PDB file of C-alpha atoms in Angstrom:
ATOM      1  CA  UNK A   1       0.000   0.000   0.000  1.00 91.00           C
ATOM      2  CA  UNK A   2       0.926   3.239  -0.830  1.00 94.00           C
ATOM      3  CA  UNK A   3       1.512   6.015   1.561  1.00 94.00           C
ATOM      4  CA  UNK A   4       1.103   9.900   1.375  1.00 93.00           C
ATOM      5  CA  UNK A   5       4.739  10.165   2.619  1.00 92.00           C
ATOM      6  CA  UNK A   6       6.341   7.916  -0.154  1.00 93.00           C
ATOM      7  CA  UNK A   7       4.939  10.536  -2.807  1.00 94.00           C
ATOM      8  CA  UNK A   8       5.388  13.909  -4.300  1.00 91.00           C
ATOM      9  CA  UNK A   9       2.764  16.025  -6.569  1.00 91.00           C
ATOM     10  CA  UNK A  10       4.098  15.903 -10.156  1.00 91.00           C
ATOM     11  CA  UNK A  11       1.402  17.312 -12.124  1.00 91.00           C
ATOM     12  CA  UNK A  12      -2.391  17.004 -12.759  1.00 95.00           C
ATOM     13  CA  UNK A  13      -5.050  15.690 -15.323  1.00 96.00           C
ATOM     14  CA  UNK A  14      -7.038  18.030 -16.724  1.00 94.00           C
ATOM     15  CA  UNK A  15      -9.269  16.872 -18.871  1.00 94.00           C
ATOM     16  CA  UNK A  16      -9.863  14.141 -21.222  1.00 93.00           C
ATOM     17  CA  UNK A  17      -8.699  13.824 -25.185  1.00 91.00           C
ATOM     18  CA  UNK A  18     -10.871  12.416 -27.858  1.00 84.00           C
ATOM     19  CA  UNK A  19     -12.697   9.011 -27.461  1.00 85.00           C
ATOM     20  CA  UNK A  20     -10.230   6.219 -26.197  1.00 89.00           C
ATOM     21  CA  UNK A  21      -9.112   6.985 -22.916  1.00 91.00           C
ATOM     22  CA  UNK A  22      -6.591   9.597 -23.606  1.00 95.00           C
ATOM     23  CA  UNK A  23      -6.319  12.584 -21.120  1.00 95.00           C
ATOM     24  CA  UNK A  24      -4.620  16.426 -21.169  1.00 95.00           C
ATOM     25  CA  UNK A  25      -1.794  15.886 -18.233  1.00 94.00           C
ATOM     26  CA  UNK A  26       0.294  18.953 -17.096  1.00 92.00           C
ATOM     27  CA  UNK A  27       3.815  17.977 -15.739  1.00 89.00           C
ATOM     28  CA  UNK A  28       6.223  19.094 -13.503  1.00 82.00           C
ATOM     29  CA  UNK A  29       9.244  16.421 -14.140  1.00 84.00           C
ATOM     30  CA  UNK A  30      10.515  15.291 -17.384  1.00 84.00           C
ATOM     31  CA  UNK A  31       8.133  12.537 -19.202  1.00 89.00           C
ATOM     32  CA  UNK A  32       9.987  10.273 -19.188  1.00 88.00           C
ATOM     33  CA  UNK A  33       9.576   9.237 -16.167  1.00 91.00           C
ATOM     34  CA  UNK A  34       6.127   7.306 -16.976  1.00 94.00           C
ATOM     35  CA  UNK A  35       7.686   6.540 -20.335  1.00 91.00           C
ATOM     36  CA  UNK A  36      10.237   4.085 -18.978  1.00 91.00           C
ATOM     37  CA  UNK A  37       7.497   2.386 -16.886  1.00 93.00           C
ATOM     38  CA  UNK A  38       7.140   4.582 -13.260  1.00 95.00           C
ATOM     39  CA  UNK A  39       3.670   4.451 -12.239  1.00 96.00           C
ATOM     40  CA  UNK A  40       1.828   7.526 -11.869  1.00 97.00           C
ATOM     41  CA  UNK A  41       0.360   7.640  -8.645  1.00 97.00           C
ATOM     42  CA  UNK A  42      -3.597   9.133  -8.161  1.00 97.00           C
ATOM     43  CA  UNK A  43      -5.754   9.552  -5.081  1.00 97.00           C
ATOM     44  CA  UNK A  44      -8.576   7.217  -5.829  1.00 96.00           C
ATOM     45  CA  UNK A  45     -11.477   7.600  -2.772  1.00 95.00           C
ATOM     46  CA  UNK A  46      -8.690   7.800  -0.527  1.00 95.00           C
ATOM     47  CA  UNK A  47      -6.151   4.939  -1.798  1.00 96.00           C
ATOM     48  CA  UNK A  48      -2.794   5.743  -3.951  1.00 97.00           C
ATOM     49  CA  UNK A  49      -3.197   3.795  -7.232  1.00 97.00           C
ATOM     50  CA  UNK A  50      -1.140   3.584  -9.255  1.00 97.00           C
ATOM     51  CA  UNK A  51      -1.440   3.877 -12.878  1.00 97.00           C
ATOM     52  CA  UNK A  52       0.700   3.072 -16.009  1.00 97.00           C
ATOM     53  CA  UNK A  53       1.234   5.277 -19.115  1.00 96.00           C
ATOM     54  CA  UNK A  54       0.752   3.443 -22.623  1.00 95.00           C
ATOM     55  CA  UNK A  55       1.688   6.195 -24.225  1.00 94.00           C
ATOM     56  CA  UNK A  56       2.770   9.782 -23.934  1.00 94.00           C
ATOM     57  CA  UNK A  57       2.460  12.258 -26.309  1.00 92.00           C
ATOM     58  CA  UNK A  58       3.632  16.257 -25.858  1.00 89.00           C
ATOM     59  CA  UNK A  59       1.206  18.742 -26.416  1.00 85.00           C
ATOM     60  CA  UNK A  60       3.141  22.191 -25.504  1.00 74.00           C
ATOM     61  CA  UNK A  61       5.763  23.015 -23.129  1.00 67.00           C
ATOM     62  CA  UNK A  62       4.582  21.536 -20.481  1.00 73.00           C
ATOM     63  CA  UNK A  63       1.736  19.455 -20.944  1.00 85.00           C
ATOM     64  CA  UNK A  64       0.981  15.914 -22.716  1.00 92.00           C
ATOM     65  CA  UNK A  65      -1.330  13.656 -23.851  1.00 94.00           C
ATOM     66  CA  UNK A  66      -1.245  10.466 -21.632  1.00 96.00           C
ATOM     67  CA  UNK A  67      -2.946   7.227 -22.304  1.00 96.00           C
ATOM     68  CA  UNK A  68      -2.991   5.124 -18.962  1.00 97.00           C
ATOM     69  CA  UNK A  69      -3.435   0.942 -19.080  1.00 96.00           C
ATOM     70  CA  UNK A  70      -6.706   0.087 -18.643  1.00 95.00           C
ATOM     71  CA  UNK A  71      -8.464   3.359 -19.411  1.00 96.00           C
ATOM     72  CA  UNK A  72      -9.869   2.291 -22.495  1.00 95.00           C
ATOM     73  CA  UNK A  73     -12.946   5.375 -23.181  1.00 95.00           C
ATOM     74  CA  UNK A  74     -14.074   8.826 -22.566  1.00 94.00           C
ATOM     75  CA  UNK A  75     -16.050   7.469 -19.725  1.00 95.00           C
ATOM     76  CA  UNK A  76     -13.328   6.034 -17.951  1.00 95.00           C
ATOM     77  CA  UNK A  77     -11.319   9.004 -17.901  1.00 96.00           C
ATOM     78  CA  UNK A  78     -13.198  11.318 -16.938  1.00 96.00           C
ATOM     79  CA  UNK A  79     -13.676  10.165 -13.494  1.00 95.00           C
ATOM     80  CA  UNK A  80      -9.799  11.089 -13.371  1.00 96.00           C
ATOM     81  CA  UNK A  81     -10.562  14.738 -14.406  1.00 96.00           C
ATOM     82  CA  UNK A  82      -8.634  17.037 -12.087  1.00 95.00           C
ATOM     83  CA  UNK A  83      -6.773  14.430 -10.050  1.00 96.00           C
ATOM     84  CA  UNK A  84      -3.469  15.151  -8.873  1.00 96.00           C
ATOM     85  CA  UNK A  85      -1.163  13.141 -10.227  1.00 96.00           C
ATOM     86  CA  UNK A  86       1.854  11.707  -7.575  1.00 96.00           C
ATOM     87  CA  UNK A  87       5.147  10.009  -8.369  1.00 95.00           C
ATOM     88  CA  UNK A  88       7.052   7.364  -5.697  1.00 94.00           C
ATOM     89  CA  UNK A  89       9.809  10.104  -4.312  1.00 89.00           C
ATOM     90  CA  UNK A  90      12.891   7.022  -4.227  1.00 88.00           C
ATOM     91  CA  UNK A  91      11.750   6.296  -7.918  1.00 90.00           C
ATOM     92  CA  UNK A  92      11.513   9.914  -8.937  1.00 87.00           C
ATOM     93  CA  UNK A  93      14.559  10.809  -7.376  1.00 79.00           C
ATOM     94  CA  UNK A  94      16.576   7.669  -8.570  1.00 82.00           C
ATOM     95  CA  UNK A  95      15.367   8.380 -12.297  1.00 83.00           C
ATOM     96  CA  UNK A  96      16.211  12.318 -12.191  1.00 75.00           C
ATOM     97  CA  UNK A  97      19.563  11.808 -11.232  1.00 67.00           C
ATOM     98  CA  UNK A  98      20.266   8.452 -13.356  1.00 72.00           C
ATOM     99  CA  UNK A  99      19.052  11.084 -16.257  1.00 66.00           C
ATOM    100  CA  UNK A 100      20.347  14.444 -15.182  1.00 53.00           C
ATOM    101  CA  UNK A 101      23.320  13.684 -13.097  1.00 44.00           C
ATOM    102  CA  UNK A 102      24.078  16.568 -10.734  1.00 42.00           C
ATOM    103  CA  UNK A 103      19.938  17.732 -10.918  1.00 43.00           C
ATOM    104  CA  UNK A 104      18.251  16.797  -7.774  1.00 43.00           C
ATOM    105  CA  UNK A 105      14.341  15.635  -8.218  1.00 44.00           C
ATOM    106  CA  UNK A 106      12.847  16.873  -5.437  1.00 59.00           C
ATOM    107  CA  UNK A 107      12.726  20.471  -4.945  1.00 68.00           C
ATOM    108  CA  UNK A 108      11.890  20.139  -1.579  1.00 68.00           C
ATOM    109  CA  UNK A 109      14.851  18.241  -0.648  1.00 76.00           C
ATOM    110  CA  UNK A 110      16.889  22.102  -1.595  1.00 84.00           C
ATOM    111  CA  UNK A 111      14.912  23.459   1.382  1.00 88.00           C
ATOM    112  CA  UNK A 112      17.715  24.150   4.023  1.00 92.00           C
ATOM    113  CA  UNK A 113      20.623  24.357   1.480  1.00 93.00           C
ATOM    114  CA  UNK A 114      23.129  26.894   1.559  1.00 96.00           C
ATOM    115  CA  UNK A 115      23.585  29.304  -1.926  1.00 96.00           C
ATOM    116  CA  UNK A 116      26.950  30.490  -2.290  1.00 95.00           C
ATOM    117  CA  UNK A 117      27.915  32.526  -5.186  1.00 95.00           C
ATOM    118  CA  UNK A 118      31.653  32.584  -6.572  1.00 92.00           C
ATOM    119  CA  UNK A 119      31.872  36.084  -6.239  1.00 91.00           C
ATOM    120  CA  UNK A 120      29.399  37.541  -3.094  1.00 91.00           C
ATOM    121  CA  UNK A 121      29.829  34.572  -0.967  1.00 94.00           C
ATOM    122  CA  UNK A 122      27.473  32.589   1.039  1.00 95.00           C
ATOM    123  CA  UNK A 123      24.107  34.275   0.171  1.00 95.00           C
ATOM    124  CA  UNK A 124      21.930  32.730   2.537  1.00 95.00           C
ATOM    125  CA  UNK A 125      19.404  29.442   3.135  1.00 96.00           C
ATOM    126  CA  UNK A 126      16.998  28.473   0.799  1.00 94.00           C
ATOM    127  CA  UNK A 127      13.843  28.486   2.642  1.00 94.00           C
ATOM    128  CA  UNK A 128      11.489  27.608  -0.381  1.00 89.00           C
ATOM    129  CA  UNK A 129      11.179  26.983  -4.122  1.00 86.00           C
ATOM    130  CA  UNK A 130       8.826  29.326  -6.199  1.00 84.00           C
ATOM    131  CA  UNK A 131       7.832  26.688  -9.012  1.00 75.00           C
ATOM    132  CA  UNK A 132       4.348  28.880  -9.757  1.00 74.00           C
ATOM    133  CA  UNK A 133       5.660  30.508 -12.628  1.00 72.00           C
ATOM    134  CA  UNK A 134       7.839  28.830 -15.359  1.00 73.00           C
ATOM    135  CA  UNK A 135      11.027  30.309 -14.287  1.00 80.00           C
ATOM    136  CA  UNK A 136      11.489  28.728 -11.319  1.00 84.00           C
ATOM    137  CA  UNK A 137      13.327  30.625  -7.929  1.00 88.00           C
ATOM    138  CA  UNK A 138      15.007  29.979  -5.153  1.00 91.00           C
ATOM    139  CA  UNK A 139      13.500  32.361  -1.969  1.00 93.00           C
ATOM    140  CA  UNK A 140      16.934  32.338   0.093  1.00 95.00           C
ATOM    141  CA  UNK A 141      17.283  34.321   3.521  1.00 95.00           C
ATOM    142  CA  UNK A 142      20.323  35.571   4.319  1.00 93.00           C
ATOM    143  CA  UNK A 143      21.828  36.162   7.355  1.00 93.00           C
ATOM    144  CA  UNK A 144      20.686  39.247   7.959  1.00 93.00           C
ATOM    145  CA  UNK A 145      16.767  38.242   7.608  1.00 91.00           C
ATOM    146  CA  UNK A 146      16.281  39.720   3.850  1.00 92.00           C
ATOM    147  CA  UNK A 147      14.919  37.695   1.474  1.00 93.00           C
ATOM    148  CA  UNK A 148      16.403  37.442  -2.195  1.00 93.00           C
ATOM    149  CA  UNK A 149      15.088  35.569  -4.951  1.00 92.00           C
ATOM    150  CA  UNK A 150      17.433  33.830  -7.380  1.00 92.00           C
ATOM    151  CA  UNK A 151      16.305  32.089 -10.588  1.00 89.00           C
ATOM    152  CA  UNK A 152      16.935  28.260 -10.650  1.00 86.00           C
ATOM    153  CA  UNK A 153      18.281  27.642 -13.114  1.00 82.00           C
ATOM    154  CA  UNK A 154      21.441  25.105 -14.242  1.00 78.00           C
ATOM    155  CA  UNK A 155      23.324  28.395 -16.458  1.00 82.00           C
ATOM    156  CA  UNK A 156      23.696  29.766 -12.529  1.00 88.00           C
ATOM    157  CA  UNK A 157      24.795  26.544 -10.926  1.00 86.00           C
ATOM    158  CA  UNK A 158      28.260  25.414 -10.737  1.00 86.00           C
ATOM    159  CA  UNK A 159      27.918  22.751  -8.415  1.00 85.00           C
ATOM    160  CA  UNK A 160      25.827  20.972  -5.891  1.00 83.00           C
ATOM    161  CA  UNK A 161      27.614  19.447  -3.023  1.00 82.00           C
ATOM    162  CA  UNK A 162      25.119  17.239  -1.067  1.00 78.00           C
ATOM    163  CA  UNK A 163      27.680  16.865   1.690  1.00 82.00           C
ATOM    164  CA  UNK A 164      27.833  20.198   2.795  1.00 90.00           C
ATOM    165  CA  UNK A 165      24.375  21.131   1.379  1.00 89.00           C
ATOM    166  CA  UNK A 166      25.617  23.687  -0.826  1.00 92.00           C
ATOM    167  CA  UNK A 167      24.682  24.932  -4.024  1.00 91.00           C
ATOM    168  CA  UNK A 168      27.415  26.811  -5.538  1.00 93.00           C
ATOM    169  CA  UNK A 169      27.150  29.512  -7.917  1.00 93.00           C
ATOM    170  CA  UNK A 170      28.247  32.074 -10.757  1.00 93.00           C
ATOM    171  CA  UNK A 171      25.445  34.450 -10.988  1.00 92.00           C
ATOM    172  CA  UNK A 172      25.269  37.604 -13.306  1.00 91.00           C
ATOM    173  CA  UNK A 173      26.861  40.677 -12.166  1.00 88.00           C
ATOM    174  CA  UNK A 174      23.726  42.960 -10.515  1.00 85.00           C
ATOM    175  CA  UNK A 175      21.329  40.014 -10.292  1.00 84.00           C
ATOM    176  CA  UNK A 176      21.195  40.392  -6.242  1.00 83.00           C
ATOM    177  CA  UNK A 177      21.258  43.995  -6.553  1.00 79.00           C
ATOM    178  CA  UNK A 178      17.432  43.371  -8.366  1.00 77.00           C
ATOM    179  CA  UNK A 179      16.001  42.209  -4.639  1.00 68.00           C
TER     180      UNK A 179
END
């Protein structure tokens, strides 16, 4: 069984496609993770079920056209309308960084790191991740109690050292003058 801790939100299903069971899916984490055979996870009256992608298709940036095993009509997938859908964090984690060496899966897992740029210095902790828009920030405190926001992104990051918790650095000249 399946339990809220073992999962992380990933994306959600918005609304079904044509006639055969296909459904509009909005994604947070690269595809392929239900393309090599990771189950995506969904709330079903209160259970984690998981659920199988037959195929996946892209329809923009960041959304896709998923076919799940076993929904075979319109009817069928519509009682998944609006479900969040979850992925298994080990899983999710172990395929991000067989795929992406040094990028870590779980945002929330940067929560508590240290951001150190190569020429200001330690900058602070991050204390969250802004992923609401689709360039994605850091909110770091620093040491003072100000917050700055720095854009996530892997031109800025140099390294990530998971001993020490640090991400290190080279952002643009001015960039933390902007907070």
């Amino acid at each position: 069984m399946i339990k809220e801790d073992e999962i992380t939100s990933v994306g959600k299903l918005l609304k079904t496609h044509a006639l055969k069971g296909e459904m509009n899916l909005v994604l947070d984490i690269d595809p392929g993770y239900l393309e090599e055979g990771n189950p995506a996870i969904l709330d079903i009256d209160g259970i984690y079920v998981p659920f199988y992608a037959e195929s996946v298709r892209t329809k923009g940036s960041f959304s896709y056209l998923v076919k799940f095993e076993g929904i075979e009509s319109e009817i069928e997938a519509k009682k998944l309308v609006n479900k969040t859908v979850y992925a298994l964090r080990e899983r999710l984690k172990e395929f991000m960084l067989e795929n992406f060496d040094e990028e870590y899966a779980l945002y929330d897992d940067l929560i508590g790191w240290t951001i150190e740029d190569k020429d200001a210095g330690v900058i602070g902790k991050v204390v969250e991740i802004d992923t609401n828009t689709e360039n994605e920030l850091f909110i770091v405190e620093t040491p003072v109690g100000n917050t700055v926001y720095i854009p996530l992104t892997e031109d800025f990051i140099e390294k990530m050292d998971e001993d020490s918790k640090t991400i290190h650095m080279n952002l643009p000249e001015g960039l933390l003058d902007l907070n």
